[in-house]
Short mmCIF file of C-alpha atoms in Angstrom, two decimals:
data_model
loop_
_atom_site.label_atom_id
_atom_site.label_comp_id
_atom_site.label_asym_id
_atom_site.label_seq_id
_atom_site.Cartn_x
_atom_site.Cartn_y
_atom_site.Cartn_z
CA MET W 572 -93.33 -81.35 -46.03
CA PRO W 573 -89.50 -82.17 -46.19
CA LEU W 574 -88.75 -85.69 -44.81
CA PRO W 575 -87.04 -85.34 -41.49
CA ILE W 576 -83.40 -87.45 -41.69
CA ALA W 577 -80.79 -88.36 -39.61
CA VAL W 578 -77.24 -88.74 -41.03
CA LEU W 579 -74.89 -91.23 -38.98
CA ILE W 580 -71.32 -90.22 -39.25
CA SER W 581 -67.79 -91.35 -37.92
CA GLY W 582 -65.48 -89.18 -39.99
CA SER W 583 -65.13 -85.95 -41.94
CA GLY W 584 -68.55 -86.36 -43.43
CA SER W 585 -67.95 -84.94 -46.97
CA ASN W 586 -71.30 -86.88 -48.03
CA LEU W 587 -73.11 -85.18 -45.24
CA GLN W 588 -71.62 -81.70 -46.78
CA ALA W 589 -73.13 -82.78 -50.18
CA ILE W 590 -76.25 -83.46 -49.18
CA ILE W 591 -76.38 -80.39 -46.84
CA ASP W 592 -75.61 -78.61 -50.16
CA ARG W 593 -78.65 -80.15 -51.96
CA ILE W 594 -81.08 -79.43 -49.35
CA GLU W 595 -80.08 -75.65 -49.48
CA SER W 596 -80.24 -75.57 -53.10
CA GLY W 597 -83.59 -76.94 -52.91
CA ALA W 598 -82.75 -80.05 -54.64
CA ILE W 599 -83.71 -82.22 -51.82
CA GLU W 600 -87.04 -82.07 -49.93
CA ALA W 601 -85.50 -82.90 -46.78
CA LYS W 602 -84.52 -81.90 -43.27
CA ILE W 603 -81.44 -82.81 -40.97
CA VAL W 604 -82.95 -83.26 -37.87
CA LEU W 605 -79.68 -84.87 -36.28
CA VAL W 606 -76.00 -85.65 -37.36
CA ALA W 607 -74.95 -88.16 -34.97
CA SER W 608 -71.43 -89.26 -34.75
CA SER W 609 -69.60 -92.50 -33.07
CA ALA W 610 -66.33 -90.96 -32.75
CA PRO W 611 -66.03 -87.65 -30.73
CA GLY W 612 -64.73 -84.88 -32.51
CA ALA W 613 -65.72 -85.82 -35.78
CA PHE W 614 -65.10 -82.87 -38.37
CA GLY W 615 -68.83 -83.75 -39.68
CA LEU W 616 -70.32 -82.65 -36.54
CA THR W 617 -68.57 -79.20 -36.84
CA ARG W 618 -69.85 -78.95 -40.36
CA ALA W 619 -73.24 -79.43 -39.17
CA ALA W 620 -73.17 -77.31 -36.35
CA GLY W 621 -72.20 -74.41 -38.63
CA ARG W 622 -75.28 -74.78 -40.16
CA GLY W 623 -77.20 -75.15 -37.17
CA ILE W 624 -78.25 -78.82 -37.21
CA PRO W 625 -78.35 -80.62 -33.88
CA THR W 626 -75.59 -83.05 -33.54
CA ARG W 627 -74.61 -85.84 -30.98
CA THR W 628 -71.78 -88.08 -30.27
CA ILE W 629 -72.92 -91.64 -29.49
CA ALA W 630 -69.87 -93.71 -28.94
CA PRO W 631 -69.74 -97.46 -28.68
CA GLU W 632 -67.01 -97.56 -26.09
CA HIS W 633 -69.89 -95.98 -23.62
CA PHE W 634 -71.97 -98.89 -23.79
CA CYS W 635 -71.74 -102.69 -22.42
CA SER W 636 -72.79 -104.12 -25.67
CA ARG W 637 -73.78 -103.48 -29.34
CA ASP W 638 -77.33 -103.73 -28.75
CA GLU W 639 -77.40 -101.09 -25.76
CA TYR W 640 -75.59 -98.97 -28.36
CA ASP W 641 -78.18 -99.58 -30.93
CA GLN W 642 -80.98 -98.89 -28.50
CA ALA W 643 -79.20 -95.59 -27.72
CA LEU W 644 -78.86 -94.69 -31.62
CA LEU W 645 -82.46 -95.45 -31.93
CA ASP W 646 -83.64 -93.41 -29.28
CA ALA W 647 -81.65 -90.51 -30.17
CA VAL W 648 -82.77 -90.87 -33.97
CA THR W 649 -86.21 -91.25 -32.45
CA ALA W 650 -86.43 -88.49 -30.47
CA ALA W 651 -85.11 -85.78 -33.29
CA GLY W 652 -88.06 -87.05 -35.44
CA ALA W 653 -85.96 -88.65 -37.98
CA ARG W 654 -88.24 -90.81 -40.55
CA ALA W 655 -85.19 -92.00 -42.40
CA ILE W 656 -81.46 -92.42 -41.88
CA VAL W 657 -78.40 -91.83 -43.79
CA LEU W 658 -75.05 -93.64 -43.17
CA ALA W 659 -72.24 -90.86 -44.40
CA GLY W 660 -68.96 -93.02 -43.43
CA PHE W 661 -70.61 -94.37 -40.19
CA MET W 662 -68.10 -97.01 -39.59
CA ARG W 663 -70.52 -99.29 -37.02
CA ILE W 664 -72.71 -102.11 -38.19
CA LEU W 665 -76.19 -101.26 -37.74
CA GLY W 666 -77.65 -104.45 -35.68
CA PRO W 667 -81.01 -105.88 -36.19
CA ARG W 668 -82.85 -103.91 -33.65
CA PHE W 669 -82.25 -100.47 -35.41
CA VAL W 670 -82.30 -101.80 -39.10
CA ARG W 671 -86.00 -103.32 -37.99
CA ALA W 672 -86.87 -99.69 -36.81
CA PHE W 673 -86.57 -98.45 -40.38
CA PRO W 674 -87.60 -100.95 -42.98
CA GLN W 675 -86.32 -99.59 -46.70
CA ARG W 676 -85.37 -96.15 -44.59
CA ILE W 677 -81.84 -96.52 -44.15
CA LEU W 678 -79.41 -95.47 -47.23
CA ASN W 679 -75.67 -96.24 -47.15
CA ILE W 680 -72.72 -95.25 -49.68
CA HIS W 681 -70.20 -97.92 -50.36
CA PRO W 682 -67.02 -96.90 -52.53
CA ALA W 683 -67.15 -99.87 -55.22
CA LEU W 684 -69.68 -101.34 -57.53
CA LEU W 685 -71.18 -103.97 -54.95
CA PRO W 686 -71.02 -106.67 -54.57
CA SER W 687 -67.32 -106.25 -55.42
CA PHE W 688 -65.35 -105.23 -52.71
CA ALA W 689 -67.93 -105.23 -49.64
CA GLY W 690 -66.31 -104.11 -46.65
CA THR W 691 -64.17 -101.61 -44.96
CA HIS W 692 -61.60 -100.93 -47.88
CA GLY W 693 -63.77 -100.97 -50.67
CA ALA W 694 -61.75 -98.56 -52.72
CA ARG W 695 -58.55 -99.47 -51.78
CA ASP W 696 -59.49 -103.41 -52.43
CA ALA W 697 -60.56 -102.50 -55.78
CA ALA W 698 -57.55 -100.31 -57.21
CA ALA W 699 -55.30 -103.51 -55.60
CA TYR W 700 -57.29 -106.08 -57.50
CA GLY W 701 -56.54 -104.01 -60.69
CA VAL W 702 -60.02 -103.35 -62.02
CA LYS W 703 -60.36 -101.44 -65.21
CA ILE W 704 -63.62 -99.86 -63.87
CA SER W 705 -64.46 -98.92 -60.64
CA GLY W 706 -67.39 -96.74 -58.82
CA CYS W 707 -69.53 -96.74 -55.94
CA THR W 708 -73.17 -98.21 -54.81
CA VAL W 709 -76.11 -96.34 -52.91
CA HIS W 710 -78.01 -98.96 -51.37
CA PHE W 711 -80.74 -99.83 -48.78
CA VAL W 712 -79.34 -101.23 -45.41
CA ASP W 713 -80.36 -104.69 -44.05
CA GLU W 714 -78.85 -106.89 -41.96
CA GLU W 715 -76.01 -107.81 -43.76
CA MET W 716 -73.14 -105.61 -44.28
CA ASP W 717 -72.84 -103.71 -47.63
CA HIS W 718 -75.94 -106.13 -48.88
CA GLY W 719 -79.34 -104.37 -49.26
CA PRO W 720 -81.23 -103.89 -52.46
CA VAL W 721 -79.15 -101.23 -54.81
CA VAL W 722 -80.47 -98.11 -55.61
CA VAL W 723 -77.79 -96.17 -57.71
CA GLN W 724 -74.57 -97.02 -58.83
CA ALA W 725 -71.75 -95.07 -60.82
CA ALA W 726 -68.82 -96.63 -62.69
CA VAL W 727 -65.37 -94.65 -63.26
CA PRO W 728 -62.55 -95.79 -65.04
CA ALA W 729 -59.44 -97.02 -62.94
CA LEU W 730 -56.51 -95.66 -65.13
CA ASP W 731 -52.95 -96.91 -65.74
CA ALA W 732 -51.52 -93.97 -63.99
CA ASP W 733 -53.63 -94.06 -60.97
CA THR W 734 -53.03 -94.76 -57.79
CA ALA W 735 -55.30 -96.00 -54.85
CA GLU W 736 -55.57 -92.44 -53.72
CA THR W 737 -56.62 -91.11 -57.19
CA LEU W 738 -58.84 -93.61 -58.24
CA ALA W 739 -60.40 -93.20 -54.57
CA ALA W 740 -60.69 -89.39 -55.45
CA ARG W 741 -62.24 -90.04 -58.48
CA VAL W 742 -65.03 -92.40 -56.90
CA LEU W 743 -65.66 -89.84 -54.38
CA ALA W 744 -66.43 -87.15 -56.63
CA LEU W 745 -69.13 -89.59 -57.87
CA GLU W 746 -70.41 -90.11 -54.50
CA HIS W 747 -71.10 -86.39 -53.89
CA ARG W 748 -73.44 -86.74 -56.75
CA ILE W 749 -75.23 -89.83 -56.44
CA TYR W 750 -75.85 -89.66 -52.66
CA PRO W 751 -77.60 -86.63 -52.63
CA GLN W 752 -79.59 -88.02 -55.78
CA ALA W 753 -80.62 -91.01 -53.77
CA VAL W 754 -81.49 -89.09 -50.90
CA ALA W 755 -83.68 -86.71 -53.17
CA TRP W 756 -85.27 -90.08 -54.63
CA LEU W 757 -86.28 -91.29 -51.10
CA ALA W 758 -87.40 -87.81 -49.85
CA ALA W 759 -89.70 -87.55 -52.75
CA GLY W 760 -91.30 -91.39 -52.09
CA ARG W 761 -89.98 -92.72 -55.43
CA LEU W 762 -87.74 -95.56 -54.56
CA CYS W 763 -89.98 -98.60 -55.07
CA VAL W 764 -88.65 -102.01 -53.45
CA ASN W 765 -89.69 -105.48 -54.57
CA GLY W 766 -87.33 -107.84 -53.13
CA ARG W 767 -83.86 -107.22 -54.37
CA LYS W 768 -85.12 -104.96 -57.21
CA VAL W 769 -85.50 -101.34 -56.90
CA THR W 770 -87.21 -99.35 -59.32
CA LEU W 771 -87.36 -95.56 -59.60
CA ALA W 772 -91.06 -93.95 -60.11
CA GLY W 773 -91.55 -91.24 -62.42
CA ALA W 774 -88.14 -91.47 -64.27
CA ASP W 775 -88.22 -89.37 -67.52
CA THR W 776 -85.34 -91.10 -69.31
CA PRO W 777 -86.26 -94.70 -70.36
CA LEU W 778 -82.84 -95.32 -71.15
CA ALA W 779 -79.51 -93.99 -69.30
CA ALA W 780 -77.57 -91.52 -71.17
CA VAL W 781 -74.25 -90.66 -70.51
CA GLU W 782 -73.14 -86.94 -70.51
CA PRO W 783 -71.47 -86.17 -73.72
CA GLY W 784 -67.63 -86.21 -72.81
CA ALA W 785 -68.44 -87.64 -69.31
CA ALA W 786 -65.81 -90.19 -68.28
CA TYR W 787 -68.32 -92.26 -66.00
CA LEU W 788 -71.94 -93.57 -66.33
CA VAL W 789 -74.31 -93.43 -63.59
CA ASN W 790 -77.90 -95.19 -63.37
CA PRO W 791 -80.54 -94.36 -62.82
CA PRO W 792 -79.38 -91.00 -64.71
CA LEU W 793 -78.59 -88.06 -62.54
CA GLU W 794 -81.43 -85.61 -62.66
CA GLN W 795 -81.19 -82.01 -62.80
CA GLY W 796 -79.52 -80.40 -59.71
CA PHE W 797 -77.27 -83.12 -59.17
CA MET Q 1225 -46.37 -111.93 -88.55
CA PRO Q 1226 -49.80 -112.43 -87.36
CA LEU Q 1227 -50.03 -114.18 -83.87
CA PRO Q 1228 -51.10 -117.93 -83.85
CA ILE Q 1229 -54.11 -118.31 -81.60
CA ALA Q 1230 -56.29 -121.38 -80.61
CA VAL Q 1231 -60.00 -120.56 -79.71
CA LEU Q 1232 -61.62 -122.92 -77.15
CA ILE Q 1233 -65.25 -122.96 -77.32
CA SER Q 1234 -68.38 -124.93 -76.13
CA GLY Q 1235 -71.05 -123.44 -77.74
CA SER Q 1236 -72.56 -121.21 -80.34
CA GLY Q 1237 -69.20 -118.97 -80.35
CA SER Q 1238 -70.82 -115.50 -80.97
CA ASN Q 1239 -67.48 -113.92 -79.35
CA LEU Q 1240 -65.45 -116.42 -81.87
CA GLN Q 1241 -67.44 -114.73 -84.52
CA ALA Q 1242 -66.59 -111.30 -83.70
CA ILE Q 1243 -62.92 -112.11 -83.22
CA ILE Q 1244 -63.12 -113.79 -86.77
CA ASP Q 1245 -64.80 -110.59 -88.12
CA ARG Q 1246 -62.33 -108.27 -86.97
CA ILE Q 1247 -59.34 -110.52 -87.96
CA GLU Q 1248 -60.77 -110.42 -91.55
CA SER Q 1249 -61.28 -106.63 -91.24
CA GLY Q 1250 -57.48 -106.49 -90.51
CA ALA Q 1251 -58.24 -104.69 -87.09
CA ILE Q 1252 -56.51 -107.53 -85.20
CA GLU Q 1253 -53.20 -108.84 -85.88
CA ALA Q 1254 -53.78 -112.79 -85.47
CA LYS Q 1255 -54.63 -116.02 -87.41
CA ILE Q 1256 -56.74 -118.46 -85.77
CA VAL Q 1257 -54.78 -121.92 -86.29
CA LEU Q 1258 -57.34 -124.05 -84.42
CA VAL Q 1259 -60.85 -123.73 -82.89
CA ALA Q 1260 -61.18 -126.68 -80.29
CA SER Q 1261 -64.48 -127.62 -78.69
CA SER Q 1262 -65.44 -129.27 -75.43
CA ALA Q 1263 -68.93 -130.28 -76.99
CA PRO Q 1264 -69.48 -132.29 -80.18
CA GLY Q 1265 -71.59 -130.26 -82.61
CA ALA Q 1266 -71.05 -126.83 -80.93
CA PHE Q 1267 -72.16 -124.34 -83.54
CA GLY Q 1268 -69.01 -122.33 -83.25
CA LEU Q 1269 -67.27 -125.34 -85.16
CA THR Q 1270 -69.60 -124.79 -87.76
CA ARG Q 1271 -68.49 -121.14 -88.03
CA ALA Q 1272 -64.98 -121.84 -88.02
CA ALA Q 1273 -65.13 -124.46 -90.55
CA GLY Q 1274 -67.26 -121.99 -92.66
CA ARG Q 1275 -64.32 -119.87 -92.92
CA GLY Q 1276 -61.75 -122.17 -93.28
CA ILE Q 1277 -60.39 -122.87 -89.72
CA PRO Q 1278 -59.16 -125.86 -88.71
CA THR Q 1279 -61.50 -127.55 -85.97
CA ARG Q 1280 -61.21 -130.32 -83.33
CA THR Q 1281 -63.83 -131.84 -80.81
CA ILE Q 1282 -62.07 -132.63 -77.79
CA ALA Q 1283 -64.84 -134.04 -75.17
CA PRO Q 1284 -63.79 -134.05 -71.59
CA GLU Q 1285 -65.66 -137.74 -71.57
CA HIS Q 1286 -63.60 -139.46 -73.76
CA PHE Q 1287 -60.43 -138.85 -71.12
CA CYS Q 1288 -60.05 -140.86 -67.90
CA SER Q 1289 -59.22 -137.69 -65.58
CA ARG Q 1290 -58.94 -133.96 -65.78
CA ASP Q 1291 -55.08 -134.28 -66.34
CA GLU Q 1292 -55.58 -136.44 -69.47
CA TYR Q 1293 -57.97 -133.75 -70.68
CA ASP Q 1294 -55.49 -130.92 -70.30
CA GLN Q 1295 -52.76 -132.82 -71.85
CA ALA Q 1296 -55.00 -133.65 -75.04
CA LEU Q 1297 -56.29 -130.14 -75.27
CA LEU Q 1298 -52.49 -129.06 -74.83
CA ASP Q 1299 -51.19 -131.20 -77.66
CA ALA Q 1300 -53.71 -129.96 -79.79
CA VAL Q 1301 -53.25 -126.51 -79.57
CA THR Q 1302 -49.43 -127.19 -79.41
CA ALA Q 1303 -49.56 -129.11 -82.69
CA ALA Q 1304 -51.72 -126.04 -84.29
CA GLY Q 1305 -48.84 -123.77 -83.26
CA ALA Q 1306 -50.91 -121.78 -81.29
CA ARG Q 1307 -48.69 -119.07 -79.18
CA ALA Q 1308 -51.86 -117.68 -77.59
CA ILE Q 1309 -55.36 -119.11 -76.29
CA VAL Q 1310 -58.72 -117.42 -76.37
CA LEU Q 1311 -61.58 -118.54 -74.21
CA ALA Q 1312 -64.80 -118.14 -75.92
CA GLY Q 1313 -67.55 -119.56 -73.75
CA PHE Q 1314 -65.32 -122.45 -72.99
CA MET Q 1315 -67.29 -124.32 -69.98
CA ARG Q 1316 -64.31 -126.16 -68.78
CA ILE Q 1317 -61.75 -125.17 -65.91
CA LEU Q 1318 -58.31 -125.35 -67.53
CA GLY Q 1319 -56.03 -127.21 -65.20
CA PRO Q 1320 -52.58 -125.87 -63.80
CA ARG Q 1321 -50.52 -127.75 -66.66
CA PHE Q 1322 -52.45 -125.96 -69.46
CA VAL Q 1323 -52.31 -122.87 -67.60
CA ARG Q 1324 -48.89 -123.05 -66.94
CA ALA Q 1325 -47.69 -123.55 -70.71
CA PHE Q 1326 -49.16 -120.46 -71.57
CA PRO Q 1327 -48.37 -117.81 -68.84
CA GLN Q 1328 -50.23 -114.50 -69.48
CA ARG Q 1329 -50.94 -115.90 -72.97
CA ILE Q 1330 -54.80 -116.95 -72.23
CA LEU Q 1331 -57.51 -114.80 -72.43
CA ASN Q 1332 -61.28 -115.08 -71.37
CA ILE Q 1333 -64.31 -113.07 -71.25
CA HIS Q 1334 -66.61 -113.15 -68.41
CA PRO Q 1335 -70.14 -111.50 -68.57
CA ALA Q 1336 -70.19 -109.49 -65.17
CA LEU Q 1337 -68.02 -106.96 -63.86
CA LEU Q 1338 -65.66 -108.97 -62.16
CA PRO Q 1339 -64.79 -109.99 -59.09
CA SER Q 1340 -68.65 -109.47 -59.10
CA PHE Q 1341 -70.57 -112.73 -60.27
CA ALA Q 1342 -67.72 -114.74 -60.98
CA GLY Q 1343 -68.69 -118.24 -61.82
CA THR Q 1344 -71.00 -120.25 -64.54
CA HIS Q 1345 -74.04 -117.78 -64.33
CA GLY Q 1346 -72.69 -114.32 -64.17
CA ALA Q 1347 -75.19 -112.26 -66.35
CA ARG Q 1348 -78.00 -114.20 -64.67
CA ASP Q 1349 -76.72 -113.72 -60.97
CA ALA Q 1350 -76.11 -109.99 -61.96
CA ALA Q 1351 -79.48 -109.58 -62.73
CA ALA Q 1352 -80.88 -111.56 -59.66
CA TYR Q 1353 -78.86 -109.16 -57.52
CA GLY Q 1354 -80.33 -105.96 -58.48
CA VAL Q 1355 -77.28 -104.22 -59.75
CA LYS Q 1356 -77.86 -101.05 -61.70
CA ILE Q 1357 -74.60 -101.29 -63.68
CA SER Q 1358 -73.40 -104.46 -65.02
CA GLY Q 1359 -70.91 -105.09 -67.72
CA CYS Q 1360 -68.47 -107.61 -68.83
CA THR Q 1361 -64.52 -108.46 -68.05
CA VAL Q 1362 -61.51 -109.57 -70.19
CA HIS Q 1363 -58.89 -110.89 -68.07
CA PHE Q 1364 -55.80 -113.57 -68.14
CA VAL Q 1365 -56.47 -116.80 -66.97
CA ASP Q 1366 -54.95 -117.91 -64.01
CA GLU Q 1367 -55.33 -121.35 -61.94
CA GLU Q 1368 -58.18 -119.92 -60.16
CA MET Q 1369 -61.69 -119.45 -61.77
CA ASP Q 1370 -62.49 -115.87 -63.23
CA HIS Q 1371 -59.70 -114.65 -61.35
CA GLY Q 1372 -56.62 -113.69 -63.25
CA PRO Q 1373 -55.35 -110.23 -64.05
CA VAL Q 1374 -57.94 -107.73 -65.90
CA VAL Q 1375 -57.39 -106.33 -69.27
CA VAL Q 1376 -60.58 -104.84 -70.02
CA GLN Q 1377 -63.79 -103.86 -68.61
CA ALA Q 1378 -67.26 -102.83 -70.27
CA ALA Q 1379 -70.06 -101.19 -67.96
CA VAL Q 1380 -73.75 -100.93 -68.91
CA PRO Q 1381 -77.09 -99.88 -67.05
CA ALA Q 1382 -79.41 -102.31 -65.96
CA LEU Q 1383 -82.57 -100.80 -66.61
CA ASP Q 1384 -85.88 -101.16 -64.56
CA ALA Q 1385 -87.68 -102.64 -67.51
CA ASP Q 1386 -84.94 -105.02 -68.31
CA THR Q 1387 -85.02 -109.05 -67.63
CA ALA Q 1388 -82.12 -111.13 -67.03
CA GLU Q 1389 -82.49 -111.66 -71.00
CA THR Q 1390 -82.35 -107.95 -71.76
CA LEU Q 1391 -79.66 -107.12 -69.95
CA ALA Q 1392 -77.56 -110.21 -70.56
CA ALA Q 1393 -78.04 -108.86 -74.39
CA ARG Q 1394 -77.04 -105.62 -73.77
CA VAL Q 1395 -74.01 -107.07 -71.94
CA LEU Q 1396 -73.28 -109.29 -74.77
CA ALA Q 1397 -73.40 -106.43 -77.31
CA LEU Q 1398 -70.08 -105.16 -75.38
CA GLU Q 1399 -68.56 -108.43 -75.17
CA HIS Q 1400 -68.41 -108.63 -79.24
CA ARG Q 1401 -66.49 -105.39 -78.81
CA ILE Q 1402 -64.04 -105.30 -76.15
CA TYR Q 1403 -62.97 -109.20 -76.52
CA PRO Q 1404 -61.68 -108.47 -80.16
CA GLN Q 1405 -60.30 -105.06 -78.69
CA ALA Q 1406 -58.24 -107.33 -76.09
CA VAL Q 1407 -57.18 -109.93 -78.68
CA ALA Q 1408 -55.75 -107.26 -80.84
CA TRP Q 1409 -54.01 -105.81 -77.87
CA LEU Q 1410 -52.29 -109.08 -77.23
CA ALA Q 1411 -51.40 -109.86 -80.45
CA ALA Q 1412 -49.62 -106.45 -80.91
CA GLY Q 1413 -47.67 -107.01 -77.60
CA ARG Q 1414 -49.22 -104.22 -76.01
CA LEU Q 1415 -50.68 -105.85 -72.79
CA CYS Q 1416 -48.15 -105.30 -69.83
CA VAL Q 1417 -48.62 -107.32 -66.73
CA ASN Q 1418 -47.30 -106.13 -63.16
CA GLY Q 1419 -48.84 -108.70 -60.74
CA ARG Q 1420 -52.39 -107.85 -60.82
CA LYS Q 1421 -51.95 -104.77 -63.17
CA VAL Q 1422 -52.24 -104.77 -66.54
CA THR Q 1423 -51.28 -101.88 -68.49
CA LEU Q 1424 -51.71 -100.98 -71.84
CA ALA Q 1425 -48.46 -99.70 -74.19
CA GLY Q 1426 -49.03 -97.08 -76.67
CA ALA Q 1427 -52.38 -95.88 -75.63
CA ASP Q 1428 -53.34 -92.48 -77.27
CA THR Q 1429 -55.81 -91.63 -74.77
CA PRO Q 1430 -54.96 -90.55 -71.20
CA LEU Q 1431 -58.69 -90.17 -70.15
CA ALA Q 1432 -61.23 -92.97 -70.82
CA ALA Q 1433 -64.02 -90.99 -72.74
CA VAL Q 1434 -67.21 -92.09 -73.19
CA GLU Q 1435 -68.49 -91.72 -76.82
CA PRO Q 1436 -71.19 -88.88 -77.05
CA GLY Q 1437 -74.77 -90.49 -76.37
CA ALA Q 1438 -73.32 -93.91 -75.65
CA ALA Q 1439 -75.02 -95.53 -72.71
CA TYR Q 1440 -71.61 -97.61 -71.54
CA LEU Q 1441 -68.36 -97.25 -70.35
CA VAL Q 1442 -65.49 -99.26 -71.58
CA ASN Q 1443 -61.75 -99.06 -70.09
CA PRO Q 1444 -59.31 -98.97 -71.85
CA PRO Q 1445 -61.60 -96.93 -74.47
CA LEU Q 1446 -62.17 -98.99 -77.82
CA GLU Q 1447 -59.90 -97.97 -80.72
CA GLN Q 1448 -60.70 -97.56 -84.23
CA GLY Q 1449 -62.17 -100.62 -85.66
CA PHE Q 1450 -63.62 -101.79 -82.60
#
């Protein structure tokens, strides 16, 4: 049975789109039961509605406290039957009430090689630092920002000719591959969490191989379909 | 004329050895005019002496203050005619007096993808965090620890079966390639520093290519001989 997931967004939802595409191709055994946005009119809502996915806007400014907001969000995903949560550009910190309701069932993606450049401007901060290698990270969400156990990371070069924008675009292209892959692993029950260490059950490849000619490194390696 | 460099060590000096080897192969246009150790009896001193390189032990416990120590170190490298400094497992923070005497002429290597895991136990801290991609960083030294502009980085996968030791060994193998490469670029006058951004003059490869089958990513790419 496909895993019922809720996707939380605040903006254009390009990672949401990548996940929808891989669900439709059959590479992810999941069903999106709700797309909820913290911002009214987010383009991700339009993407979801276009595919017949139920949508909700749950805006923090409509609630008296963060706790009330968290409870409303929790009520919405629970009512939709979600058993896992995927954050795709969701620009809010989830409170303990929400996080504890889905232990090791909430994924987030961050546009940097965590723990470097945690925070709101990961991609921009990496460019400003002058890194030679940047990347992105999918991790489980815990009660600290950009902090939970790491599921998969991708590394890309930061080139001399790059601007913050071209570097961010190179990272985003990898986000669209590793995030659907991580959701597929979660849906298949293959992510084993032990403290901070996440291992992948049933991995074929003992050693991460870089695709010939590829200018990036992904670990664990991407599987067929991603 | 080969660039005269001093190498500062505190221990076994495996990165020193990698640099000596690439100087002897002709890949680095430099001459090591002094190997100075902060620890008496460091094995790196034996390596250097075996290749006819002058050595000194300058131990901090023989000086009343950090400033006096820095001055002694500065006197030694200056007397030896060094025009650039390479830190290879040197377990001391250089003070402002020393750093300012060699602006953008001091290199250090760190066993993590900076700014992640700065500090004394970079490799071990990365393993404990549960990263999926770790690596190493060559950077210019400024007055903050593990902080100056980044010259080159290498990324390697952290495998499920890794211990902290096997991961550190995989990182170290790349250190032995990127550090000599960085010293070669410095010696050739090809490292252009602009604020935090280091660009490489005369690079052939516009896009960092990963060697086919290689399980790592290096940027800027390694050149012939490294």
